[in-house]
Coordinates of C-alpha atoms (C1' of nucleotides) in Angstrom, one line a residue:
Chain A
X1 CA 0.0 0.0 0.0
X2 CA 1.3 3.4 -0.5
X3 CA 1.9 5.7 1.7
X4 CA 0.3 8.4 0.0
X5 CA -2.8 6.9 -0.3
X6 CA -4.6 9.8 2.0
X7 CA -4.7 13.1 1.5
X8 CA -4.5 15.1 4.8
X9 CA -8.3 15.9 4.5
X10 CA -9.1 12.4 3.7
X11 CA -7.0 11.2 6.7
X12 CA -8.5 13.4 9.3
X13 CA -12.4 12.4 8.6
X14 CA -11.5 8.5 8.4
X15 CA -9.8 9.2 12.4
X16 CA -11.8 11.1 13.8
X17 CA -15.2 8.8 12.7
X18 CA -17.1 11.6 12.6
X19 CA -19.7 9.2 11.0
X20 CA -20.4 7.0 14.1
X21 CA -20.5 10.2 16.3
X22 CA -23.6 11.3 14.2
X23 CA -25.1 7.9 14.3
X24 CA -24.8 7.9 18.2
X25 CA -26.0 11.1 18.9
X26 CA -29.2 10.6 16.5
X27 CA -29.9 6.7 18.5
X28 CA -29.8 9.2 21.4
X29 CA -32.2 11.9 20.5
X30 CA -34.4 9.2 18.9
X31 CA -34.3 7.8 22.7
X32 CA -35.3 10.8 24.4
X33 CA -38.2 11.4 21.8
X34 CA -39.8 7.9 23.1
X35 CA -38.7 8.9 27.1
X36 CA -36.4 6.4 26.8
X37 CA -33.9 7.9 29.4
X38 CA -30.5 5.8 28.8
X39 CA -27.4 6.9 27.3
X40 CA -26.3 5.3 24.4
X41 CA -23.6 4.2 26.0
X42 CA -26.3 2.0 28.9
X43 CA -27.8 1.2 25.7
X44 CA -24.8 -0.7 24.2
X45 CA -24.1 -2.5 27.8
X46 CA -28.4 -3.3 27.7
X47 CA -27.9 -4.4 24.3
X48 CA -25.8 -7.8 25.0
X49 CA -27.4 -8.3 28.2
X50 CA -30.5 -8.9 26.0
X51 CA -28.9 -11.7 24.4
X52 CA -26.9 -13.3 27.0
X53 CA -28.1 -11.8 30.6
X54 CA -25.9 -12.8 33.6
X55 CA -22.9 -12.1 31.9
X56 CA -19.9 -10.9 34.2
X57 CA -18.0 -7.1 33.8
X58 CA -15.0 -8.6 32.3
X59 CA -17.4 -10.4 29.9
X60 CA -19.0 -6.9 29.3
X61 CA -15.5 -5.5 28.7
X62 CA -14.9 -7.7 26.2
X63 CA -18.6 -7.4 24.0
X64 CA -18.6 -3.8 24.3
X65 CA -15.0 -3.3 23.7
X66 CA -14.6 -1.0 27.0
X67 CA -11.6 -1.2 30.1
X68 CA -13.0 -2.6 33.7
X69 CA -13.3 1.1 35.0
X70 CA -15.9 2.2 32.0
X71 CA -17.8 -1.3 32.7
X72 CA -17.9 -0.3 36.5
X73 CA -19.3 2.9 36.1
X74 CA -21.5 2.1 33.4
X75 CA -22.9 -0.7 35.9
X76 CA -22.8 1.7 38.5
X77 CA -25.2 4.0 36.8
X78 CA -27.3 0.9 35.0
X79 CA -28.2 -0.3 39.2
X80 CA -28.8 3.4 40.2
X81 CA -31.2 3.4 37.7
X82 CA -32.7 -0.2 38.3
X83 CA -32.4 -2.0 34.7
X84 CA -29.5 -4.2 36.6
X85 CA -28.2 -5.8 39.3
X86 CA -24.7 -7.0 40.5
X87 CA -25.4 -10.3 41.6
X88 CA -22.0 -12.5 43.5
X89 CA -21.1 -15.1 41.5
X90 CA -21.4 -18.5 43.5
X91 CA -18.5 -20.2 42.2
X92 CA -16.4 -17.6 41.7
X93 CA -16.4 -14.7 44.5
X94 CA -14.5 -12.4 42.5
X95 CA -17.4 -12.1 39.9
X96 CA -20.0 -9.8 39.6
X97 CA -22.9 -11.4 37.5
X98 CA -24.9 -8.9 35.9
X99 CA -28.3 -9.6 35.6
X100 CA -31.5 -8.0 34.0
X101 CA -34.6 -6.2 36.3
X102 CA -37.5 -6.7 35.0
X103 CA -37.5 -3.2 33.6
X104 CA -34.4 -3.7 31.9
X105 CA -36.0 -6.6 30.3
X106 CA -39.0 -4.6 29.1
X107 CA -37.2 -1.9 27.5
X108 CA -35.5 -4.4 25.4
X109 CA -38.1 -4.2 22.3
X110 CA -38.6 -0.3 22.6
X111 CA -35.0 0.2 21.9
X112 CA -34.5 -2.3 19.3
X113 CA -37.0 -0.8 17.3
X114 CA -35.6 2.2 17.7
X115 CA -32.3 2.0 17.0
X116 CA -33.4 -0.5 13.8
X117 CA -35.5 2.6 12.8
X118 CA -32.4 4.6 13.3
X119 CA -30.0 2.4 11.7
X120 CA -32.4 3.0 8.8
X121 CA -32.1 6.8 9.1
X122 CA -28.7 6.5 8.4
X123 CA -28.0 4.4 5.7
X124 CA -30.8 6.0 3.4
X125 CA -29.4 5.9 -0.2
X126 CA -26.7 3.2 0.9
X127 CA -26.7 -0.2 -1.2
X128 CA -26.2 -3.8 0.9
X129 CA -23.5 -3.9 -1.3
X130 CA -21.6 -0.9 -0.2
X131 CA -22.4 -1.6 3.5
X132 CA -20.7 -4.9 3.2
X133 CA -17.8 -3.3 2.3
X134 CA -17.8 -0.5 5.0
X135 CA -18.4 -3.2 7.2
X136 CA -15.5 -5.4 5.7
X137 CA -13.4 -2.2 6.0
X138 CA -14.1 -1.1 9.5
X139 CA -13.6 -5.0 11.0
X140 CA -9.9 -4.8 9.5
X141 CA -9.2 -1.6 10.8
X142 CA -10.5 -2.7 14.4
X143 CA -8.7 -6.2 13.6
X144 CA -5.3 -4.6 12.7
X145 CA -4.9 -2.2 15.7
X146 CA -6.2 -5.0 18.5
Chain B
X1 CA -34.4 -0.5 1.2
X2 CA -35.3 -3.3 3.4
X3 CA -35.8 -2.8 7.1
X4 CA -34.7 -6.4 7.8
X5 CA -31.0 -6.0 6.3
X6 CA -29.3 -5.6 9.7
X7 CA -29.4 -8.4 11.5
X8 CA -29.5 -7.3 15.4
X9 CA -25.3 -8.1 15.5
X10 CA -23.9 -5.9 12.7
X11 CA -26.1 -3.2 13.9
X12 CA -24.7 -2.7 17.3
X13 CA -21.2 -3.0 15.6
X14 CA -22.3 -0.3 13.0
X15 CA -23.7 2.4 15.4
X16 CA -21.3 1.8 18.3
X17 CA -18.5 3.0 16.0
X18 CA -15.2 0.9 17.3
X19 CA -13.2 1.2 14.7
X20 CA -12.9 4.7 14.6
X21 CA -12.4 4.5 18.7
X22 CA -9.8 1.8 18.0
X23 CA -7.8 4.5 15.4
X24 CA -8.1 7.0 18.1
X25 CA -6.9 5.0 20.8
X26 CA -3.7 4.2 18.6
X27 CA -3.0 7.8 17.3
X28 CA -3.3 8.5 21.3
X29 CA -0.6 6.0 21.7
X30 CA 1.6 6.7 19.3
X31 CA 1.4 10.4 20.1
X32 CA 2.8 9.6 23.8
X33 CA 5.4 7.0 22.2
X34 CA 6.8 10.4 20.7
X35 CA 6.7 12.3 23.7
X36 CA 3.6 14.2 21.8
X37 CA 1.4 15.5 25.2
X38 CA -1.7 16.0 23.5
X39 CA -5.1 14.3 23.5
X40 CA -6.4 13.3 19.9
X41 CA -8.9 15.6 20.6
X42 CA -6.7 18.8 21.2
X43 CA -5.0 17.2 17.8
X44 CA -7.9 17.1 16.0
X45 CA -8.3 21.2 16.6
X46 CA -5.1 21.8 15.9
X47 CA -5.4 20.0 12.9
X48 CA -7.3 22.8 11.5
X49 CA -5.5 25.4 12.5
X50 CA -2.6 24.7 10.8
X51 CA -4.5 24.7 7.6
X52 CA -5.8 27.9 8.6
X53 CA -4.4 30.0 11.3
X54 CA -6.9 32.4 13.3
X55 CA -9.8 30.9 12.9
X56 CA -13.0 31.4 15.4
X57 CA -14.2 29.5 17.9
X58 CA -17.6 29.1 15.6
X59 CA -15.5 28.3 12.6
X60 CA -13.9 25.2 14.8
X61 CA -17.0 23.8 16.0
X62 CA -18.1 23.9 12.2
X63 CA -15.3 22.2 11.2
X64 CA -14.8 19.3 13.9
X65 CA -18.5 18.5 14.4
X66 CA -18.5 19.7 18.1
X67 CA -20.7 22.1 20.0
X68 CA -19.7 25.5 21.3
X69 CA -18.8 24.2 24.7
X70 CA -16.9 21.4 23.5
X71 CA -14.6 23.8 22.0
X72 CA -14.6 26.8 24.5
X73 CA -13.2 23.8 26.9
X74 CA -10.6 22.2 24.2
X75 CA -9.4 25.6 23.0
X76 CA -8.5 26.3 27.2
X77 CA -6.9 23.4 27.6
X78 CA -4.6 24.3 24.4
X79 CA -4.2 27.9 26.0
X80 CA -3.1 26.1 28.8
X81 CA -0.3 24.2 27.0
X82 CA 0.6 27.3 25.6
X83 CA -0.1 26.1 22.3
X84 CA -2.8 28.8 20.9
X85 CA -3.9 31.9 22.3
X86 CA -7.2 34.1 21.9
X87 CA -6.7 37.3 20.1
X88 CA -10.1 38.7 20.4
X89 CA -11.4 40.2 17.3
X90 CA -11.1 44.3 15.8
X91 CA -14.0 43.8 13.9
X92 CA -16.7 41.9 15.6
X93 CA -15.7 42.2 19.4
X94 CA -17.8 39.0 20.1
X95 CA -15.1 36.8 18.2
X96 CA -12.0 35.1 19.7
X97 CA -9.8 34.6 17.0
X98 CA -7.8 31.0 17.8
X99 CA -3.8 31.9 16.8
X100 CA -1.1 29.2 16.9
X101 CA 1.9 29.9 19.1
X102 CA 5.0 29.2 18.0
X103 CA 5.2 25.8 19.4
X104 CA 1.8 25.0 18.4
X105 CA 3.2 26.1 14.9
X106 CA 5.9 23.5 15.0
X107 CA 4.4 20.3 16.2
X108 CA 2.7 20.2 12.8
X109 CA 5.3 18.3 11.4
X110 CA 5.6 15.8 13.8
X111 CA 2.1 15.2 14.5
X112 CA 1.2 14.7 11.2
X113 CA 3.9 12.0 10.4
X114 CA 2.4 10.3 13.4
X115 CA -1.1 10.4 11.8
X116 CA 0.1 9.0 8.5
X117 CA 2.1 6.3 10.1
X118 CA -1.2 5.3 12.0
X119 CA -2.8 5.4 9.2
X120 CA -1.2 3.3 7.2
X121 CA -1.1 0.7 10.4
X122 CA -5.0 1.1 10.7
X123 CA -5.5 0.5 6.8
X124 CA -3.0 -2.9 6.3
X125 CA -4.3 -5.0 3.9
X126 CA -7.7 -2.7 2.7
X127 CA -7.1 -1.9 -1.0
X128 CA -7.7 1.5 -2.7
X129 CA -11.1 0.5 -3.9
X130 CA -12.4 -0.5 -0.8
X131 CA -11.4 2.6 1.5
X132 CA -13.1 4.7 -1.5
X133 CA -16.5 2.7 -0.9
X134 CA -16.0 3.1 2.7
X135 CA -15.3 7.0 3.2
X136 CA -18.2 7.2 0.5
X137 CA -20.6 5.3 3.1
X138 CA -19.4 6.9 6.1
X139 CA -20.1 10.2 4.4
X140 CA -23.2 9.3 3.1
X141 CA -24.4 8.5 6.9
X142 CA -22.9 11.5 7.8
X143 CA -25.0 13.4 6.2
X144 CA -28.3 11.6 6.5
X145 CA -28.1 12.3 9.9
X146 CA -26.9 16.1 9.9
Chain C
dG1 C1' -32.9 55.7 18.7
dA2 C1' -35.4 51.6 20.8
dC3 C1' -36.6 47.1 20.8
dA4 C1' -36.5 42.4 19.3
dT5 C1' -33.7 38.8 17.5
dA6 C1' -29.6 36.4 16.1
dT7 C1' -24.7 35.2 16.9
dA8 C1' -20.3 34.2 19.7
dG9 C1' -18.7 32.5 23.5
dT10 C1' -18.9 30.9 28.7
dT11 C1' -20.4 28.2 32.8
dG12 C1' -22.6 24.3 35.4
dT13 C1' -24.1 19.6 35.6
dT14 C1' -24.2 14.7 34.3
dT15 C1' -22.2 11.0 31.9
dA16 C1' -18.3 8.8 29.9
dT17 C1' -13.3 7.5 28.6
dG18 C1' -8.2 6.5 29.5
dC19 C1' -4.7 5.6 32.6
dA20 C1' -2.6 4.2 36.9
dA21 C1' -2.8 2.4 41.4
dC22 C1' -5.3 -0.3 44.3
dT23 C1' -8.0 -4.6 46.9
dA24 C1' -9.5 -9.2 47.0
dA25 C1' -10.1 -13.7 45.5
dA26 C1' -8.2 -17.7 42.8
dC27 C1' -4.6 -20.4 41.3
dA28 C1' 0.0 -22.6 40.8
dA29 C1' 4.4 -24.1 42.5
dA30 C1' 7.7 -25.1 45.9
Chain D
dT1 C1' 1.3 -23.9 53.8
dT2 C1' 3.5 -20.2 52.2
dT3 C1' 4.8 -17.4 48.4
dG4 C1' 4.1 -15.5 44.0
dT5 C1' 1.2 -14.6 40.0
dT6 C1' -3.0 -13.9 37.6
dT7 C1' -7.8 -12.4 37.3
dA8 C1' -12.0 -9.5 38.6
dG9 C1' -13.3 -5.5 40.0
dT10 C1' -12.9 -0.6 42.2
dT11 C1' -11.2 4.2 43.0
dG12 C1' -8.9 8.6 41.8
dC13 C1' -7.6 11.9 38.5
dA14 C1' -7.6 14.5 34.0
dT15 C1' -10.0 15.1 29.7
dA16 C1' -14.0 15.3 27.0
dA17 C1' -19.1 15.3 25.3
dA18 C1' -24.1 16.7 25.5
dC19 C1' -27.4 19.8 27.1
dA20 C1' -29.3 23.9 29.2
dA21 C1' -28.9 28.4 30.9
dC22 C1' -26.4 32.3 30.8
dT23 C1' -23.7 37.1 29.2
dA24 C1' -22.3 40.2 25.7
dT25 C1' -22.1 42.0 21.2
dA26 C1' -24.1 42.7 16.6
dT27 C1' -27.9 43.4 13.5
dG28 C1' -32.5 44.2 11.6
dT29 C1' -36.9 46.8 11.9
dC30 C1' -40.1 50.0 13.2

DNA sequence: GACATATAGTTGTTTATGCAACTAAACAAA
DNA sequence: TTTGTTTAGTTGCATAAACAACTATATGTC
């Protein structure tokens, strides 16, 4: 590859992903339009406990791609405002298991809808062909700087 | 388009935005490797600024897609390094013009080797055609949303 | 000129990230 | 069993983002 592939306009907007920015901050507004009070930041942590609940923080760390201070704040907030609960892990007393409330569990199909509706929003005008490239393109970025 | 394109996976991974969070992390990294002591945030100011010296604090937000605060707070902390000052404007007395110092002036060099290099880490094994398709998407989300 | 409105920037509050230093439990080896 | 190491999670600190409320200057209209 060479290395002057990028001009320096080019480079900065690839960095700075000024893309995903917009898309958060539109998941968010579309949140608070439906009194949906999370950040999208809760929402991300919600968003795997929907598939797997109970999973530990490290286990959240991992998903969500965040260090063991974000997840403990993030969990911090998520119990103040009852969608979770750190429950002691049994076998191991280290662990924190994180599981659902029952509100957390309800506002699983709200948000989903939203943020499918949102997803939508955003890729207006966008072929499946060209978002399986961006998609292609943005796993080997994240791959080659793991 | 079809609503039912995302399946619930490549959706979270779309709007959570991890790549771009990954090349940032790196740039960070690299910076401090090079004894660079600025955030990629500060960086991504100064960035414009050395394309065009003295511009307003509007003009910034305009160009780095943050909000007036964001930028009142990020041009401080540059003040504070003693890498741009605020001349406040003959002509409209409401403007702070942002002004490079001198040693704001000559980290350009530096810091923009750094983001090539990173750049060129980030991008290993992507061809040409496929980084065109994928700045095209990301703008094209960018400005659905906008 | 006087009043309403728009623009430029600041401050306060809450939430989140990155890094380093820390505690506690588990595990492994002697 | 004692010692050392790894793993899970927490806390402190600095930086940054989003939002709302605010001040001050500029501008447009009657």
């Amino acid at each position: 590859m060479s290395n002057n592939q990028f001009k320096k306009g080019e480079l900065y907007s690839f960095i700075t992903g000024k893309a995903s920015t917009a898309i958060g901050r539109r998941l968010q507004k579309n949140f608070k339009q439906a009194n949906i009070e999370i950040t999208i930041e809760q929402w991300s942590v919600l968003y795997h406990l929907w598939k797997v609940d109970g999973m530990s923080q490290q286990q959240l760390c991992d998903a969500t791609f965040r260090d063991k201070p974000s997840i403990t704040r993030l969990v911090d907030n998520l119990e103040k405002l009852k969608l979770v609960k750190r429950n002691a892990s049994k076998e191991d007393r280290r662990k924190n298991l994180i599981v659902l409330s029952p509100v957390g569990k309800e506002l699983e199909e709200r948000c989903m809808e939203i943020a499918n509706i949102t997803l939508n929003e955003a890729l207006q005008g966008v072929t499946n062909g060209q978002i399986e490239i961006a998609k292609e393109v943005l796993q080997m970025v994240y791959d080659n700087l793991k």
